């Protein structure tokens, strides 16, 4: 696996390392290197050498630095000179760049390949509101990308992910899961959200570049699933707030096979068998019905997480609910 060094003036590298872990999960072979006010170039270079020494593969190293020409860049460049056939440096580090690099490591084995692949995502991550302040060429490019990736053709949806997540479309979904599953459309399926114009607008704006986000009520999703004339080549990621909505679409004929269970918020009357999932009796009964209908469960917050055992989680939740009676 390619080793990654995040390098910056001050604590920025440590902060972006933490942010990346919140969205994409903890990463092996990634180190943050900081230049503090009391330190000089030699201190940074020594930290970089120590970081590289900790990597499993020291032949492939990618430096993501904050500023071209700054001290972190210069010291990375001094080390790079003897390894330029393998190592790479990318300046202008931002969170989209870091997340893209993490995802690229799942399929790419060279620092050069990853460096080349993350540039466009890093640039697309820089946006402005109001939209009219966006440079004209950038706006056209973004619109063209979205249009190309969402052109319909005869056929039905391919369902690449169906996820239960109380937060719906947020950072972990827009980056980690989108990178892993490569959807062309993200569809939030919820009667409640479909009636909330503000939430609908925020979800549509949160869609990653090249992916179109929709919010539809449950009955409309059932109708879309039966349309075999307009969605050929379309890879759909479905997002649900709760298992009850999933059961309704499954009973309505949406052909789901696996449900990713990512997050269910705690509220009054619910028990919490682990850090991110909370259940009441209706939730447990609904998951049991989904299981009886033949669906399997993939319990993970992000793709890199190990899968949880849904049977054990449900049993623990049922035991806790029984104790409350």
PDB file of C-alpha atoms in Angstrom:
ATOM      1  CA  UNK A   1       0.000   0.000   0.000  1.00  0.00           C
ATOM      2  CA  UNK A   2       1.216   3.502  -0.860  1.00  0.00           C
ATOM      3  CA  UNK A   3       2.304   5.463   2.218  1.00  0.00           C
ATOM      4  CA  UNK A   4       0.943   8.989   2.560  1.00  0.00           C
ATOM      5  CA  UNK A   5       2.510  11.926   4.412  1.00  0.00           C
ATOM      6  CA  UNK A   6       0.286  14.939   5.162  1.00  0.00           C
ATOM      7  CA  UNK A   7       2.612  17.907   5.749  1.00  0.00           C
ATOM      8  CA  UNK A   8       1.799  21.468   6.765  1.00  0.00           C
ATOM      9  CA  UNK A   9       2.728  24.661   8.554  1.00  0.00           C
ATOM     10  CA  UNK A  10       1.255  24.361  12.052  1.00  0.00           C
ATOM     11  CA  UNK A  11      -1.354  21.791  13.109  1.00  0.00           C
ATOM     12  CA  UNK A  12      -3.247  21.752   9.806  1.00  0.00           C
ATOM     13  CA  UNK A  13      -1.910  18.307   8.816  1.00  0.00           C
ATOM     14  CA  UNK A  14      -3.000  16.768  12.116  1.00  0.00           C
ATOM     15  CA  UNK A  15      -6.447  18.315  11.789  1.00  0.00           C
ATOM     16  CA  UNK A  16      -7.005  17.074   8.252  1.00  0.00           C
ATOM     17  CA  UNK A  17      -5.781  13.623   9.303  1.00  0.00           C
ATOM     18  CA  UNK A  18      -8.473  13.588  12.001  1.00  0.00           C
ATOM     19  CA  UNK A  19     -11.129  14.881   9.593  1.00  0.00           C
ATOM     20  CA  UNK A  20     -10.225  12.240   7.031  1.00  0.00           C
ATOM     21  CA  UNK A  21     -10.547   9.510   9.653  1.00  0.00           C
ATOM     22  CA  UNK A  22     -14.027  10.735  10.630  1.00  0.00           C
ATOM     23  CA  UNK A  23     -15.184  10.442   7.026  1.00  0.00           C
ATOM     24  CA  UNK A  24     -13.204   7.512   5.587  1.00  0.00           C
ATOM     25  CA  UNK A  25     -12.156   5.632   8.714  1.00  0.00           C
ATOM     26  CA  UNK A  26      -8.749   5.214  10.353  1.00  0.00           C
ATOM     27  CA  UNK A  27      -5.962   4.672   7.829  1.00  0.00           C
ATOM     28  CA  UNK A  28      -2.799   2.626   7.998  1.00  0.00           C
ATOM     29  CA  UNK A  29       0.455   3.965   6.544  1.00  0.00           C
ATOM     30  CA  UNK A  30      -0.597   7.622   6.827  1.00  0.00           C
ATOM     31  CA  UNK A  31       1.338  10.122   8.937  1.00  0.00           C
ATOM     32  CA  UNK A  32       0.905  13.841   9.687  1.00  0.00           C
ATOM     33  CA  UNK A  33       4.049  15.980   9.750  1.00  0.00           C
ATOM     34  CA  UNK A  34       3.864  19.524  11.131  1.00  0.00           C
ATOM     35  CA  UNK A  35       6.226  22.499  11.090  1.00  0.00           C
ATOM     36  CA  UNK A  36       5.739  24.337  14.366  1.00  0.00           C
ATOM     37  CA  UNK A  37       6.809  27.954  15.075  1.00  0.00           C
ATOM     38  CA  UNK A  38       9.823  26.866  17.147  1.00  0.00           C
ATOM     39  CA  UNK A  39      11.070  24.414  14.492  1.00  0.00           C
ATOM     40  CA  UNK A  40      13.141  24.684  11.347  1.00  0.00           C
ATOM     41  CA  UNK A  41      13.600  22.828   8.049  1.00  0.00           C
ATOM     42  CA  UNK A  42      15.816  20.115   9.544  1.00  0.00           C
ATOM     43  CA  UNK A  43      13.149  19.279  12.127  1.00  0.00           C
ATOM     44  CA  UNK A  44      10.532  18.767   9.418  1.00  0.00           C
ATOM     45  CA  UNK A  45      12.895  16.652   7.338  1.00  0.00           C
ATOM     46  CA  UNK A  46      13.656  14.430  10.336  1.00  0.00           C
ATOM     47  CA  UNK A  47       9.929  13.974  11.014  1.00  0.00           C
ATOM     48  CA  UNK A  48       9.373  13.005   7.389  1.00  0.00           C
ATOM     49  CA  UNK A  49      12.145  10.421   7.539  1.00  0.00           C
ATOM     50  CA  UNK A  50      10.640   8.934  10.706  1.00  0.00           C
ATOM     51  CA  UNK A  51       7.199   8.821   9.066  1.00  0.00           C
ATOM     52  CA  UNK A  52       8.555   7.064   5.981  1.00  0.00           C
ATOM     53  CA  UNK A  53      10.400   4.547   8.163  1.00  0.00           C
ATOM     54  CA  UNK A  54       7.056   3.575   9.738  1.00  0.00           C
ATOM     55  CA  UNK A  55       5.463   2.641   6.388  1.00  0.00           C
ATOM     56  CA  UNK A  56       5.081  -0.975   5.307  1.00  0.00           C
ATOM     57  CA  UNK A  57       6.169  -0.024   1.782  1.00  0.00           C
ATOM     58  CA  UNK A  58       8.816   2.690   1.656  1.00  0.00           C
ATOM     59  CA  UNK A  59       9.237   2.408  -2.107  1.00  0.00           C
ATOM     60  CA  UNK A  60       5.883   4.108  -2.808  1.00  0.00           C
ATOM     61  CA  UNK A  61       5.358   7.378  -0.906  1.00  0.00           C
ATOM     62  CA  UNK A  62       2.953  10.231  -1.630  1.00  0.00           C
ATOM     63  CA  UNK A  63       3.435  13.654   0.002  1.00  0.00           C
ATOM     64  CA  UNK A  64       0.361  15.884   0.288  1.00  0.00           C
ATOM     65  CA  UNK A  65       1.595  19.324   1.382  1.00  0.00           C
ATOM     66  CA  UNK A  66      -0.202  22.558   2.135  1.00  0.00           C
ATOM     67  CA  UNK A  67       1.780  25.094   0.094  1.00  0.00           C
ATOM     68  CA  UNK A  68       3.968  24.836  -3.002  1.00  0.00           C
ATOM     69  CA  UNK A  69       7.367  26.326  -2.201  1.00  0.00           C
ATOM     70  CA  UNK A  70       6.867  26.346   1.577  1.00  0.00           C
ATOM     71  CA  UNK A  71       9.185  24.604   4.018  1.00  0.00           C
ATOM     72  CA  UNK A  72       7.197  21.325   4.172  1.00  0.00           C
ATOM     73  CA  UNK A  73       7.211  21.187   0.369  1.00  0.00           C
ATOM     74  CA  UNK A  74      10.915  22.028   0.142  1.00  0.00           C
ATOM     75  CA  UNK A  75      11.900  19.330   2.611  1.00  0.00           C
ATOM     76  CA  UNK A  76       9.674  16.754   0.929  1.00  0.00           C
ATOM     77  CA  UNK A  77      11.241  17.774  -2.382  1.00  0.00           C
ATOM     78  CA  UNK A  78      14.754  17.254  -1.029  1.00  0.00           C
ATOM     79  CA  UNK A  79      13.837  13.662  -0.121  1.00  0.00           C
ATOM     80  CA  UNK A  80      11.909  13.182  -3.344  1.00  0.00           C
ATOM     81  CA  UNK A  81      14.915  13.878  -5.586  1.00  0.00           C
ATOM     82  CA  UNK A  82      16.417  10.459  -4.911  1.00  0.00           C
ATOM     83  CA  UNK A  83      13.098   8.650  -5.425  1.00  0.00           C
ATOM     84  CA  UNK A  84      11.384  10.608  -8.212  1.00  0.00           C
ATOM     85  CA  UNK A  85      10.770   7.421 -10.221  1.00  0.00           C
ATOM     86  CA  UNK A  86       8.444   6.174  -7.448  1.00  0.00           C
ATOM     87  CA  UNK A  87       7.468   8.984  -5.065  1.00  0.00           C
ATOM     88  CA  UNK A  88       5.192  11.969  -5.769  1.00  0.00           C
ATOM     89  CA  UNK A  89       4.314  15.344  -4.217  1.00  0.00           C
ATOM     90  CA  UNK A  90       0.996  17.178  -4.525  1.00  0.00           C
ATOM     91  CA  UNK A  91       0.611  20.685  -3.087  1.00  0.00           C
ATOM     92  CA  UNK A  92      -2.552  22.581  -2.176  1.00  0.00           C
ATOM     93  CA  UNK A  93      -3.798  19.908   0.218  1.00  0.00           C
ATOM     94  CA  UNK A  94      -7.524  19.985   0.993  1.00  0.00           C
ATOM     95  CA  UNK A  95      -9.940  17.442   2.445  1.00  0.00           C
ATOM     96  CA  UNK A  96     -11.393  16.270  -0.906  1.00  0.00           C
ATOM     97  CA  UNK A  97      -7.824  15.561  -2.050  1.00  0.00           C
ATOM     98  CA  UNK A  98      -7.031  13.527   1.060  1.00  0.00           C
ATOM     99  CA  UNK A  99     -10.255  11.502   0.864  1.00  0.00           C
ATOM    100  CA  UNK A 100      -9.693  10.837  -2.836  1.00  0.00           C
ATOM    101  CA  UNK A 101      -6.155   9.631  -2.100  1.00  0.00           C
ATOM    102  CA  UNK A 102      -7.462   7.252   0.575  1.00  0.00           C
ATOM    103  CA  UNK A 103      -9.983   5.816  -1.856  1.00  0.00           C
ATOM    104  CA  UNK A 104      -7.468   5.558  -4.676  1.00  0.00           C
ATOM    105  CA  UNK A 105      -5.215   3.379  -2.537  1.00  0.00           C
ATOM    106  CA  UNK A 106      -7.878   0.662  -2.656  1.00  0.00           C
ATOM    107  CA  UNK A 107      -7.234   0.101  -6.363  1.00  0.00           C
ATOM    108  CA  UNK A 108      -3.944   1.862  -7.195  1.00  0.00           C
ATOM    109  CA  UNK A 109      -0.521   0.665  -6.120  1.00  0.00           C
ATOM    110  CA  UNK A 110       1.779   3.531  -7.188  1.00  0.00           C
ATOM    111  CA  UNK A 111       2.208   7.039  -5.776  1.00  0.00           C
ATOM    112  CA  UNK A 112       2.446   8.457  -9.309  1.00  0.00           C
ATOM    113  CA  UNK A 113      -0.916   6.951 -10.276  1.00  0.00           C
ATOM    114  CA  UNK A 114      -2.638   8.235  -7.149  1.00  0.00           C
ATOM    115  CA  UNK A 115      -1.112  11.720  -7.511  1.00  0.00           C
ATOM    116  CA  UNK A 116      -2.434  11.993 -11.057  1.00  0.00           C
ATOM    117  CA  UNK A 117      -5.903  10.770 -10.063  1.00  0.00           C
ATOM    118  CA  UNK A 118      -6.574  13.180  -7.178  1.00  0.00           C
ATOM    119  CA  UNK A 119      -5.943  16.530  -8.888  1.00  0.00           C
ATOM    120  CA  UNK A 120      -9.364  16.953 -10.485  1.00  0.00           C
ATOM    121  CA  UNK A 121     -11.194  16.047  -7.255  1.00  0.00           C
ATOM    122  CA  UNK A 122      -9.099  18.526  -5.280  1.00  0.00           C
ATOM    123  CA  UNK A 123      -9.992  21.286  -7.747  1.00  0.00           C
ATOM    124  CA  UNK A 124     -13.677  20.342  -7.913  1.00  0.00           C
ATOM    125  CA  UNK A 125     -13.796  20.553  -4.110  1.00  0.00           C
ATOM    126  CA  UNK A 126     -13.303  24.315  -4.342  1.00  0.00           C
ATOM    127  CA  UNK A 127     -16.743  25.862  -4.814  1.00  0.00           C
ATOM    128  CA  UNK A 128     -18.409  29.175  -4.037  1.00  0.00           C
ATOM    129  CA  UNK A 129     -21.859  30.486  -3.133  1.00  0.00           C
ATOM    130  CA  UNK A 130     -23.637  32.338  -4.607  1.00  0.00           C
ATOM    131  CA  UNK A 131     -23.036  30.214  -7.700  1.00  0.00           C
ATOM    132  CA  UNK A 132     -22.756  33.217 -10.034  1.00  0.00           C
ATOM    133  CA  UNK A 133     -19.364  33.941  -8.486  1.00  0.00           C
ATOM    134  CA  UNK A 134     -18.096  30.640  -9.901  1.00  0.00           C
ATOM    135  CA  UNK A 135     -15.817  31.088 -12.946  1.00  0.00           C
ATOM    136  CA  UNK A 136     -17.833  30.413 -16.086  1.00  0.00           C
ATOM    137  CA  UNK A 137     -15.588  27.604 -17.364  1.00  0.00           C
ATOM    138  CA  UNK A 138     -15.705  25.755 -14.036  1.00  0.00           C
ATOM    139  CA  UNK A 139     -19.494  25.912 -13.929  1.00  0.00           C
ATOM    140  CA  UNK A 140     -19.810  24.559 -17.456  1.00  0.00           C
ATOM    141  CA  UNK A 141     -17.386  21.743 -16.722  1.00  0.00           C
ATOM    142  CA  UNK A 142     -19.310  20.718 -13.614  1.00  0.00           C
ATOM    143  CA  UNK A 143     -22.642  20.785 -15.449  1.00  0.00           C
ATOM    144  CA  UNK A 144     -21.200  18.791 -18.319  1.00  0.00           C
ATOM    145  CA  UNK A 145     -19.841  16.154 -15.964  1.00  0.00           C
ATOM    146  CA  UNK A 146     -23.188  15.749 -14.215  1.00  0.00           C
ATOM    147  CA  UNK A 147     -25.068  15.582 -17.532  1.00  0.00           C
ATOM    148  CA  UNK A 148     -22.735  12.951 -18.929  1.00  0.00           C
ATOM    149  CA  UNK A 149     -22.962  10.717 -15.868  1.00  0.00           C
ATOM    150  CA  UNK A 150     -26.761  10.887 -15.662  1.00  0.00           C
ATOM    151  CA  UNK A 151     -27.841  10.361 -19.261  1.00  0.00           C
ATOM    152  CA  UNK A 152     -30.698   7.836 -19.386  1.00  0.00           C
ATOM    153  CA  UNK A 153     -31.057   4.822 -21.687  1.00  0.00           C
ATOM    154  CA  UNK A 154     -33.400   1.818 -21.961  1.00  0.00           C
ATOM    155  CA  UNK A 155     -33.135  -0.362 -18.876  1.00  0.00           C
ATOM    156  CA  UNK A 156     -33.586  -0.316 -15.102  1.00  0.00           C
ATOM    157  CA  UNK A 157     -31.515   0.966 -12.191  1.00  0.00           C
ATOM    158  CA  UNK A 158     -28.546  -1.014 -10.945  1.00  0.00           C
ATOM    159  CA  UNK A 159     -28.651  -0.718  -7.148  1.00  0.00           C
ATOM    160  CA  UNK A 160     -25.056  -0.382  -5.971  1.00  0.00           C
ATOM    161  CA  UNK A 161     -25.904   0.452  -2.338  1.00  0.00           C
ATOM    162  CA  UNK A 162     -29.003   0.716  -0.143  1.00  0.00           C
ATOM    163  CA  UNK A 163     -28.087   2.328   3.178  1.00  0.00           C
ATOM    164  CA  UNK A 164     -29.908   3.167   6.403  1.00  0.00           C
ATOM    165  CA  UNK A 165     -28.412   6.349   7.833  1.00  0.00           C
ATOM    166  CA  UNK A 166     -30.257   8.866   9.999  1.00  0.00           C
ATOM    167  CA  UNK A 167     -28.045  11.626   8.594  1.00  0.00           C
ATOM    168  CA  UNK A 168     -28.758  10.597   4.988  1.00  0.00           C
ATOM    169  CA  UNK A 169     -26.314  12.353   2.625  1.00  0.00           C
ATOM    170  CA  UNK A 170     -23.303  13.552   4.626  1.00  0.00           C
ATOM    171  CA  UNK A 171     -19.512  13.418   4.403  1.00  0.00           C
ATOM    172  CA  UNK A 172     -19.028   9.659   4.833  1.00  0.00           C
ATOM    173  CA  UNK A 173     -21.597   8.950   2.142  1.00  0.00           C
ATOM    174  CA  UNK A 174     -20.614  11.722  -0.277  1.00  0.00           C
ATOM    175  CA  UNK A 175     -16.962  10.700  -0.193  1.00  0.00           C
ATOM    176  CA  UNK A 176     -16.140   7.234   1.136  1.00  0.00           C
ATOM    177  CA  UNK A 177     -19.221   5.344  -0.070  1.00  0.00           C
ATOM    178  CA  UNK A 178     -19.486   7.260  -3.333  1.00  0.00           C
ATOM    179  CA  UNK A 179     -15.847   6.516  -4.079  1.00  0.00           C
ATOM    180  CA  UNK A 180     -16.283   2.828  -3.272  1.00  0.00           C
ATOM    181  CA  UNK A 181     -19.593   2.253  -5.083  1.00  0.00           C
ATOM    182  CA  UNK A 182     -19.365   4.749  -7.992  1.00  0.00           C
ATOM    183  CA  UNK A 183     -23.070   5.674  -8.244  1.00  0.00           C
ATOM    184  CA  UNK A 184     -24.374   7.999 -10.936  1.00  0.00           C
ATOM    185  CA  UNK A 185     -27.387   8.939  -8.799  1.00  0.00           C
ATOM    186  CA  UNK A 186     -27.936   9.227  -5.055  1.00  0.00           C
ATOM    187  CA  UNK A 187     -31.622   8.869  -4.168  1.00  0.00           C
ATOM    188  CA  UNK A 188     -32.926   9.760  -0.712  1.00  0.00           C
ATOM    189  CA  UNK A 189     -36.149   7.783  -0.212  1.00  0.00           C
ATOM    190  CA  UNK A 190     -38.348   9.408   2.429  1.00  0.00           C
ATOM    191  CA  UNK A 191     -41.880  10.757   2.598  1.00  0.00           C
ATOM    192  CA  UNK A 192     -40.874  13.184   5.359  1.00  0.00           C
ATOM    193  CA  UNK A 193     -37.821  14.626   3.596  1.00  0.00           C
ATOM    194  CA  UNK A 194     -39.686  14.871   0.282  1.00  0.00           C
ATOM    195  CA  UNK A 195     -42.088  17.328   1.977  1.00  0.00           C
ATOM    196  CA  UNK A 196     -39.272  19.441   3.444  1.00  0.00           C
ATOM    197  CA  UNK A 197     -38.049  21.861   0.767  1.00  0.00           C
ATOM    198  CA  UNK A 198     -35.066  23.060   2.806  1.00  0.00           C
ATOM    199  CA  UNK A 199     -33.754  19.542   3.484  1.00  0.00           C
ATOM    200  CA  UNK A 200     -34.314  18.607  -0.157  1.00  0.00           C
ATOM    201  CA  UNK A 201     -32.252  21.571  -1.325  1.00  0.00           C
ATOM    202  CA  UNK A 202     -29.425  20.879   1.133  1.00  0.00           C
ATOM    203  CA  UNK A 203     -29.247  17.241   0.048  1.00  0.00           C
ATOM    204  CA  UNK A 204     -29.136  18.178  -3.627  1.00  0.00           C
ATOM    205  CA  UNK A 205     -26.324  20.637  -2.935  1.00  0.00           C
ATOM    206  CA  UNK A 206     -24.343  18.029  -0.991  1.00  0.00           C
ATOM    207  CA  UNK A 207     -24.017  15.696  -3.982  1.00  0.00           C
ATOM    208  CA  UNK A 208     -20.391  15.054  -4.985  1.00  0.00           C
ATOM    209  CA  UNK A 209     -19.201  16.221  -8.436  1.00  0.00           C
ATOM    210  CA  UNK A 210     -20.613  14.207 -11.310  1.00  0.00           C
ATOM    211  CA  UNK A 211     -23.378  12.609  -9.213  1.00  0.00           C
ATOM    212  CA  UNK A 212     -26.957  13.852  -9.174  1.00  0.00           C
ATOM    213  CA  UNK A 213     -28.928  13.734  -5.907  1.00  0.00           C
ATOM    214  CA  UNK A 214     -32.698  13.268  -5.720  1.00  0.00           C
ATOM    215  CA  UNK A 215     -35.266  13.151  -2.908  1.00  0.00           C
ATOM    216  CA  UNK A 216     -38.362  11.079  -3.630  1.00  0.00           C
ATOM    217  CA  UNK A 217     -41.310   9.766  -1.579  1.00  0.00           C
ATOM    218  CA  UNK A 218     -41.560   6.006  -1.092  1.00  0.00           C
ATOM    219  CA  UNK A 219     -44.374   5.374  -3.596  1.00  0.00           C
ATOM    220  CA  UNK A 220     -42.465   7.271  -6.266  1.00  0.00           C
ATOM    221  CA  UNK A 221     -39.370   5.132  -5.663  1.00  0.00           C
ATOM    222  CA  UNK A 222     -41.486   2.029  -6.162  1.00  0.00           C
ATOM    223  CA  UNK A 223     -42.680   3.430  -9.503  1.00  0.00           C
ATOM    224  CA  UNK A 224     -39.121   4.299 -10.564  1.00  0.00           C
ATOM    225  CA  UNK A 225     -37.977   0.759  -9.784  1.00  0.00           C
ATOM    226  CA  UNK A 226     -40.572  -0.621 -12.209  1.00  0.00           C
ATOM    227  CA  UNK A 227     -39.461   1.698 -15.035  1.00  0.00           C
ATOM    228  CA  UNK A 228     -37.284  -0.326 -17.414  1.00  0.00           C
ATOM    229  CA  UNK A 229     -37.168   2.273 -20.180  1.00  0.00           C
ATOM    230  CA  UNK A 230     -35.175   5.228 -18.851  1.00  0.00           C
ATOM    231  CA  UNK A 231     -32.509   4.170 -16.365  1.00  0.00           C
ATOM    232  CA  UNK A 232     -30.204   1.845 -18.259  1.00  0.00           C
ATOM    233  CA  UNK A 233     -26.601   2.299 -17.152  1.00  0.00           C
ATOM    234  CA  UNK A 234     -27.678   4.217 -14.053  1.00  0.00           C
ATOM    235  CA  UNK A 235     -26.046   3.125 -10.782  1.00  0.00           C
ATOM    236  CA  UNK A 236     -28.329   4.095  -7.904  1.00  0.00           C
ATOM    237  CA  UNK A 237     -27.379   4.563  -4.265  1.00  0.00           C
ATOM    238  CA  UNK A 238     -30.518   4.586  -2.095  1.00  0.00           C
ATOM    239  CA  UNK A 239     -30.487   6.295   1.305  1.00  0.00           C
ATOM    240  CA  UNK A 240     -33.108   5.665   3.997  1.00  0.00           C
ATOM    241  CA  UNK A 241     -33.604   7.235   7.431  1.00  0.00           C
ATOM    242  CA  UNK A 242     -35.001   4.053   9.025  1.00  0.00           C
ATOM    243  CA  UNK A 243     -35.677   0.350   8.378  1.00  0.00           C
ATOM    244  CA  UNK A 244     -39.436   0.891   8.186  1.00  0.00           C
ATOM    245  CA  UNK A 245     -39.032   2.850   4.931  1.00  0.00           C
ATOM    246  CA  UNK A 246     -36.792   0.099   3.562  1.00  0.00           C
ATOM    247  CA  UNK A 247     -39.448  -2.509   4.302  1.00  0.00           C
ATOM    248  CA  UNK A 248     -42.062  -0.464   2.463  1.00  0.00           C
ATOM    249  CA  UNK A 249     -40.009  -0.235  -0.726  1.00  0.00           C
ATOM    250  CA  UNK A 250     -39.059  -3.914  -0.575  1.00  0.00           C
ATOM    251  CA  UNK A 251     -42.710  -4.893  -0.149  1.00  0.00           C
ATOM    252  CA  UNK A 252     -43.495  -2.545  -3.046  1.00  0.00           C
ATOM    253  CA  UNK A 253     -41.187  -4.441  -5.356  1.00  0.00           C
ATOM    254  CA  UNK A 254     -37.848  -2.586  -5.283  1.00  0.00           C
ATOM    255  CA  UNK A 255     -35.341  -5.439  -5.861  1.00  0.00           C
ATOM    256  CA  UNK A 256     -32.884  -4.927  -3.010  1.00  0.00           C
ATOM    257  CA  UNK A 257     -30.710  -7.787  -1.798  1.00  0.00           C
ATOM    258  CA  UNK A 258     -28.467  -6.227   0.850  1.00  0.00           C
ATOM    259  CA  UNK A 259     -28.982  -3.327   3.250  1.00  0.00           C
ATOM    260  CA  UNK A 260     -26.008  -1.390   4.558  1.00  0.00           C
ATOM    261  CA  UNK A 261     -26.816  -0.365   8.144  1.00  0.00           C
ATOM    262  CA  UNK A 262     -24.658   2.665   8.896  1.00  0.00           C
ATOM    263  CA  UNK A 263     -26.253   4.903  11.517  1.00  0.00           C
ATOM    264  CA  UNK A 264     -29.517   5.097  13.465  1.00  0.00           C
ATOM    265  CA  UNK A 265     -29.830   8.008  15.858  1.00  0.00           C
ATOM    266  CA  UNK A 266     -30.829   7.563  19.491  1.00  0.00           C
ATOM    267  CA  UNK A 267     -34.118   8.987  20.715  1.00  0.00           C
ATOM    268  CA  UNK A 268     -36.542   8.471  23.602  1.00  0.00           C
ATOM    269  CA  UNK A 269     -37.598   4.852  23.953  1.00  0.00           C
ATOM    270  CA  UNK A 270     -34.647   3.436  22.020  1.00  0.00           C
ATOM    271  CA  UNK A 271     -31.754   1.324  23.270  1.00  0.00           C
ATOM    272  CA  UNK A 272     -28.246   1.607  21.885  1.00  0.00           C
ATOM    273  CA  UNK A 273     -26.440  -1.744  21.456  1.00  0.00           C
ATOM    274  CA  UNK A 274     -23.394  -0.011  19.925  1.00  0.00           C
ATOM    275  CA  UNK A 275     -22.050   3.497  19.347  1.00  0.00           C
ATOM    276  CA  UNK A 276     -23.919   4.284  16.120  1.00  0.00           C
ATOM    277  CA  UNK A 277     -27.114   2.207  16.160  1.00  0.00           C
ATOM    278  CA  UNK A 278     -30.211   2.683  18.303  1.00  0.00           C
ATOM    279  CA  UNK A 279     -33.386   0.565  18.154  1.00  0.00           C
ATOM    280  CA  UNK A 280     -36.930   0.483  19.473  1.00  0.00           C
ATOM    281  CA  UNK A 281     -39.174  -2.577  19.256  1.00  0.00           C
ATOM    282  CA  UNK A 282     -40.583  -1.528  15.880  1.00  0.00           C
ATOM    283  CA  UNK A 283     -37.063  -1.303  14.440  1.00  0.00           C
ATOM    284  CA  UNK A 284     -36.186  -4.790  15.669  1.00  0.00           C
ATOM    285  CA  UNK A 285     -39.419  -6.253  14.316  1.00  0.00           C
ATOM    286  CA  UNK A 286     -38.806  -4.555  10.978  1.00  0.00           C
ATOM    287  CA  UNK A 287     -35.256  -5.890  10.661  1.00  0.00           C
ATOM    288  CA  UNK A 288     -36.585  -9.369  11.394  1.00  0.00           C
ATOM    289  CA  UNK A 289     -39.166  -8.970   8.622  1.00  0.00           C
ATOM    290  CA  UNK A 290     -36.455  -7.799   6.218  1.00  0.00           C
ATOM    291  CA  UNK A 291     -34.372 -10.844   7.105  1.00  0.00           C
ATOM    292  CA  UNK A 292     -37.360 -13.138   6.555  1.00  0.00           C
ATOM    293  CA  UNK A 293     -37.842 -11.597   3.115  1.00  0.00           C
ATOM    294  CA  UNK A 294     -34.332 -12.729   2.173  1.00  0.00           C
ATOM    295  CA  UNK A 295     -32.321  -9.534   2.658  1.00  0.00           C
ATOM    296  CA  UNK A 296     -28.856  -9.602   4.184  1.00  0.00           C
ATOM    297  CA  UNK A 297     -27.280  -6.874   6.325  1.00  0.00           C
ATOM    298  CA  UNK A 298     -23.942  -5.120   5.903  1.00  0.00           C
ATOM    299  CA  UNK A 299     -23.262  -3.264   9.166  1.00  0.00           C
ATOM    300  CA  UNK A 300     -20.544  -0.683   8.477  1.00  0.00           C
ATOM    301  CA  UNK A 301     -20.157   3.099   8.805  1.00  0.00           C
ATOM    302  CA  UNK A 302     -17.537   3.341   6.045  1.00  0.00           C
ATOM    303  CA  UNK A 303     -16.206   0.834   3.490  1.00  0.00           C
ATOM    304  CA  UNK A 304     -12.952   0.230   5.389  1.00  0.00           C
ATOM    305  CA  UNK A 305     -14.729  -0.826   8.599  1.00  0.00           C
ATOM    306  CA  UNK A 306     -15.049  -4.503   9.484  1.00  0.00           C
ATOM    307  CA  UNK A 307     -18.617  -5.764   9.193  1.00  0.00           C
ATOM    308  CA  UNK A 308     -20.727  -6.083  12.319  1.00  0.00           C
ATOM    309  CA  UNK A 309     -22.911  -9.092  13.134  1.00  0.00           C
ATOM    310  CA  UNK A 310     -26.509  -7.911  12.778  1.00  0.00           C
ATOM    311  CA  UNK A 311     -27.967 -10.957  14.556  1.00  0.00           C
ATOM    312  CA  UNK A 312     -25.835 -10.259  17.630  1.00  0.00           C
ATOM    313  CA  UNK A 313     -26.664  -6.543  17.535  1.00  0.00           C
ATOM    314  CA  UNK A 314     -30.408  -7.190  17.333  1.00  0.00           C
ATOM    315  CA  UNK A 315     -30.254  -9.773  20.125  1.00  0.00           C
ATOM    316  CA  UNK A 316     -28.432  -7.321  22.388  1.00  0.00           C
ATOM    317  CA  UNK A 317     -30.966  -4.601  21.601  1.00  0.00           C
ATOM    318  CA  UNK A 318     -33.890  -6.972  22.282  1.00  0.00           C
ATOM    319  CA  UNK A 319     -32.387  -8.022  25.622  1.00  0.00           C
ATOM    320  CA  UNK A 320     -32.000  -4.367  26.652  1.00  0.00           C
ATOM    321  CA  UNK A 321     -35.576  -3.565  25.642  1.00  0.00           C
ATOM    322  CA  UNK A 322     -36.866  -6.570  27.573  1.00  0.00           C
ATOM    323  CA  UNK A 323     -35.072  -5.355  30.701  1.00  0.00           C
ATOM    324  CA  UNK A 324     -36.933  -2.043  30.438  1.00  0.00           C
ATOM    325  CA  UNK A 325     -40.335  -3.722  30.526  1.00  0.00           C
TER     326      UNK A 325
END
